[in-house]
Amino acid sequence: MQRKIYFSILIAFFCSATSAFSQQASVENLTPKGVTEDQSLYTGGDEKIYYIDFEDLRMNLSEIILKNNQGTVLLKDDVFDLPVNTIYELDLSQYGTGTFEVELRSFTGVIRKTIAVE
């Protein structure tokens, strides 16, 4: 009698373990809101003010760097201590017109964006 009980428990365990391991999530379902690197920099009504939403990024930022088209660093801001739900305002009006590169740096990688201000 006890063998029948142990045997049925053992079969139930193997069936449940097999079904649990056969359900694998795809990578798309695990990323928050399906965010890509292209969705990290927004502009408001003004073309010279950009917003960086830290929640939309898959990494914790350590620095934001702004360079002109010659590669000269115009702005370097340490943002590691800011909360992960920060919306950072990047005002380019003081730099005039031209092409700029924004680097969003973390300890593990860099996202680079090119911005043209007219």
PDB file of C-alpha atoms in Angstrom:
ATOM      1  CA  MET A   1       0.000   0.000   0.000  1.00  0.00           C
ATOM      2  CA  GLN A   2       2.781   2.390   0.906  1.00  0.00           C
ATOM      3  CA  ARG A   3       4.578   1.599  -2.351  1.00  0.00           C
ATOM      4  CA  LYS A   4       1.533   2.651  -4.342  1.00  0.00           C
ATOM      5  CA  ILE A   5       1.355   5.966  -2.469  1.00  0.00           C
ATOM      6  CA  TYR A   6       5.080   6.665  -2.888  1.00  0.00           C
ATOM      7  CA  PHE A   7       4.946   5.657  -6.539  1.00  0.00           C
ATOM      8  CA  SER A   8       1.978   7.977  -7.276  1.00  0.00           C
ATOM      9  CA  ILE A   9       3.668  10.865  -5.434  1.00  0.00           C
ATOM     10  CA  LEU A  10       6.854  10.252  -7.404  1.00  0.00           C
ATOM     11  CA  ILE A  11       4.994  10.264 -10.733  1.00  0.00           C
ATOM     12  CA  ALA A  12       3.114  13.452  -9.780  1.00  0.00           C
ATOM     13  CA  PHE A  13       6.404  15.115  -8.834  1.00  0.00           C
ATOM     14  CA  PHE A  14       8.072  14.243 -12.157  1.00  0.00           C
ATOM     15  CA  CYS A  15       5.052  15.400 -14.158  1.00  0.00           C
ATOM     16  CA  SER A  16       4.904  18.748 -12.383  1.00  0.00           C
ATOM     17  CA  ALA A  17       8.685  19.254 -12.646  1.00  0.00           C
ATOM     18  CA  THR A  18       8.628  18.493 -16.364  1.00  0.00           C
ATOM     19  CA  SER A  19       5.822  20.963 -17.026  1.00  0.00           C
ATOM     20  CA  ALA A  20       7.511  23.660 -14.915  1.00  0.00           C
ATOM     21  CA  PHE A  21      10.795  23.423 -16.805  1.00  0.00           C
ATOM     22  CA  SER A  22       9.148  23.309 -20.223  1.00  0.00           C
ATOM     23  CA  GLN A  23       7.742  26.845 -19.789  1.00  0.00           C
ATOM     24  CA  GLN A  24      10.542  29.205 -20.759  1.00  0.00           C
ATOM     25  CA  ALA A  25      10.039  32.953 -21.062  1.00  0.00           C
ATOM     26  CA  SER A  26      11.345  34.766 -24.094  1.00  0.00           C
ATOM     27  CA  VAL A  27      13.724  37.684 -23.691  1.00  0.00           C
ATOM     28  CA  GLU A  28      11.166  40.165 -25.032  1.00  0.00           C
ATOM     29  CA  ASN A  29       8.833  39.412 -22.134  1.00  0.00           C
ATOM     30  CA  LEU A  30      11.547  40.031 -19.564  1.00  0.00           C
ATOM     31  CA  THR A  31      12.569  43.510 -20.717  1.00  0.00           C
ATOM     32  CA  PRO A  32      10.571  46.312 -19.100  1.00  0.00           C
ATOM     33  CA  LYS A  33       8.108  47.881 -21.549  1.00  0.00           C
ATOM     34  CA  GLY A  34      10.130  46.502 -24.499  1.00  0.00           C
ATOM     35  CA  VAL A  35      12.505  49.439 -24.215  1.00  0.00           C
ATOM     36  CA  THR A  36      15.251  49.878 -26.762  1.00  0.00           C
ATOM     37  CA  GLU A  37      18.205  52.213 -26.643  1.00  0.00           C
ATOM     38  CA  ASP A  38      16.537  54.479 -29.222  1.00  0.00           C
ATOM     39  CA  GLN A  39      13.793  55.412 -26.743  1.00  0.00           C
ATOM     40  CA  SER A  40      16.023  56.925 -24.070  1.00  0.00           C
ATOM     41  CA  LEU A  41      16.202  60.535 -25.326  1.00  0.00           C
ATOM     42  CA  TYR A  42      13.102  62.683 -25.834  1.00  0.00           C
ATOM     43  CA  THR A  43      12.508  66.237 -26.960  1.00  0.00           C
ATOM     44  CA  GLY A  44       9.764  68.467 -25.639  1.00  0.00           C
ATOM     45  CA  GLY A  45       8.140  71.310 -27.550  1.00  0.00           C
ATOM     46  CA  ASP A  46      11.491  73.068 -27.877  1.00  0.00           C
ATOM     47  CA  GLU A  47      14.070  71.493 -30.193  1.00  0.00           C
ATOM     48  CA  LYS A  48      16.925  72.586 -27.944  1.00  0.00           C
ATOM     49  CA  ILE A  49      15.756  70.868 -24.758  1.00  0.00           C
ATOM     50  CA  TYR A  50      16.056  67.088 -24.489  1.00  0.00           C
ATOM     51  CA  TYR A  51      14.904  64.796 -21.711  1.00  0.00           C
ATOM     52  CA  ILE A  52      16.561  61.557 -20.625  1.00  0.00           C
ATOM     53  CA  ASP A  53      14.224  59.230 -18.757  1.00  0.00           C
ATOM     54  CA  PHE A  54      16.336  57.004 -16.522  1.00  0.00           C
ATOM     55  CA  GLU A  55      13.490  54.487 -16.103  1.00  0.00           C
ATOM     56  CA  ASP A  56      13.502  53.733 -19.835  1.00  0.00           C
ATOM     57  CA  LEU A  57      17.147  52.669 -19.805  1.00  0.00           C
ATOM     58  CA  ARG A  58      18.287  49.116 -19.117  1.00  0.00           C
ATOM     59  CA  MET A  59      21.304  50.319 -17.176  1.00  0.00           C
ATOM     60  CA  ASN A  60      22.073  52.652 -14.301  1.00  0.00           C
ATOM     61  CA  LEU A  61      23.784  55.761 -15.631  1.00  0.00           C
ATOM     62  CA  SER A  62      26.992  57.079 -14.133  1.00  0.00           C
ATOM     63  CA  GLU A  63      27.718  60.042 -16.464  1.00  0.00           C
ATOM     64  CA  ILE A  64      26.135  62.133 -19.179  1.00  0.00           C
ATOM     65  CA  ILE A  65      28.608  63.694 -21.611  1.00  0.00           C
ATOM     66  CA  LEU A  66      27.857  66.198 -24.373  1.00  0.00           C
ATOM     67  CA  LYS A  67      30.374  66.686 -27.200  1.00  0.00           C
ATOM     68  CA  ASN A  68      30.350  68.977 -30.217  1.00  0.00           C
ATOM     69  CA  ASN A  69      31.083  67.768 -33.759  1.00  0.00           C
ATOM     70  CA  GLN A  70      34.859  68.202 -33.200  1.00  0.00           C
ATOM     71  CA  GLY A  71      34.734  65.907 -30.161  1.00  0.00           C
ATOM     72  CA  THR A  72      35.263  68.643 -27.569  1.00  0.00           C
ATOM     73  CA  VAL A  73      33.518  67.887 -24.276  1.00  0.00           C
ATOM     74  CA  LEU A  74      30.985  70.648 -23.589  1.00  0.00           C
ATOM     75  CA  LEU A  75      29.247  69.084 -20.593  1.00  0.00           C
ATOM     76  CA  LYS A  76      30.153  66.265 -18.244  1.00  0.00           C
ATOM     77  CA  ASP A  77      27.693  65.519 -15.463  1.00  0.00           C
ATOM     78  CA  ASP A  78      28.022  62.800 -12.824  1.00  0.00           C
ATOM     79  CA  VAL A  79      24.526  61.307 -12.400  1.00  0.00           C
ATOM     80  CA  PHE A  80      25.294  58.130 -10.464  1.00  0.00           C
ATOM     81  CA  ASP A  81      23.690  59.436  -7.263  1.00  0.00           C
ATOM     82  CA  LEU A  82      20.394  60.369  -8.955  1.00  0.00           C
ATOM     83  CA  PRO A  83      17.369  58.081  -8.440  1.00  0.00           C
ATOM     84  CA  VAL A  84      16.469  55.557 -11.141  1.00  0.00           C
ATOM     85  CA  ASN A  85      13.174  57.359 -11.876  1.00  0.00           C
ATOM     86  CA  THR A  86      14.889  60.670 -12.726  1.00  0.00           C
ATOM     87  CA  ILE A  87      14.031  62.642 -15.843  1.00  0.00           C
ATOM     88  CA  TYR A  88      17.188  64.567 -16.719  1.00  0.00           C
ATOM     89  CA  GLU A  89      16.826  67.831 -18.672  1.00  0.00           C
ATOM     90  CA  LEU A  90      19.569  68.559 -21.191  1.00  0.00           C
ATOM     91  CA  ASP A  91      19.371  72.185 -22.382  1.00  0.00           C
ATOM     92  CA  LEU A  92      21.345  72.738 -25.597  1.00  0.00           C
ATOM     93  CA  SER A  93      20.288  76.369 -26.116  1.00  0.00           C
ATOM     94  CA  GLN A  94      23.514  77.693 -24.581  1.00  0.00           C
ATOM     95  CA  TYR A  95      25.640  75.792 -27.125  1.00  0.00           C
ATOM     96  CA  GLY A  96      24.132  77.285 -30.294  1.00  0.00           C
ATOM     97  CA  THR A  97      23.430  75.356 -33.474  1.00  0.00           C
ATOM     98  CA  GLY A  98      25.309  72.361 -34.773  1.00  0.00           C
ATOM     99  CA  THR A  99      25.655  68.631 -34.377  1.00  0.00           C
ATOM    100  CA  PHE A 100      26.210  67.199 -30.913  1.00  0.00           C
ATOM    101  CA  GLU A 101      26.864  63.757 -29.519  1.00  0.00           C
ATOM    102  CA  VAL A 102      25.310  62.715 -26.219  1.00  0.00           C
ATOM    103  CA  GLU A 103      26.968  59.843 -24.365  1.00  0.00           C
ATOM    104  CA  LEU A 104      24.974  58.051 -21.698  1.00  0.00           C
ATOM    105  CA  ARG A 105      27.607  56.146 -19.746  1.00  0.00           C
ATOM    106  CA  SER A 106      27.266  53.390 -17.209  1.00  0.00           C
ATOM    107  CA  PHE A 107      29.898  51.195 -15.635  1.00  0.00           C
ATOM    108  CA  THR A 108      29.135  48.478 -18.191  1.00  0.00           C
ATOM    109  CA  GLY A 109      28.500  50.346 -21.450  1.00  0.00           C
ATOM    110  CA  VAL A 110      27.843  53.517 -23.413  1.00  0.00           C
ATOM    111  CA  ILE A 111      24.848  54.674 -25.464  1.00  0.00           C
ATOM    112  CA  ARG A 112      25.719  57.367 -28.031  1.00  0.00           C
ATOM    113  CA  LYS A 113      23.145  59.657 -29.650  1.00  0.00           C
ATOM    114  CA  THR A 114      23.742  62.263 -32.332  1.00  0.00           C
ATOM    115  CA  ILE A 115      21.592  65.395 -32.156  1.00  0.00           C
ATOM    116  CA  ALA A 116      21.341  68.145 -34.776  1.00  0.00           C
ATOM    117  CA  VAL A 117      20.270  71.536 -33.401  1.00  0.00           C
ATOM    118  CA  GLU A 118      19.213  74.187 -35.909  1.00  0.00           C
TER     119      GLU A 118
END
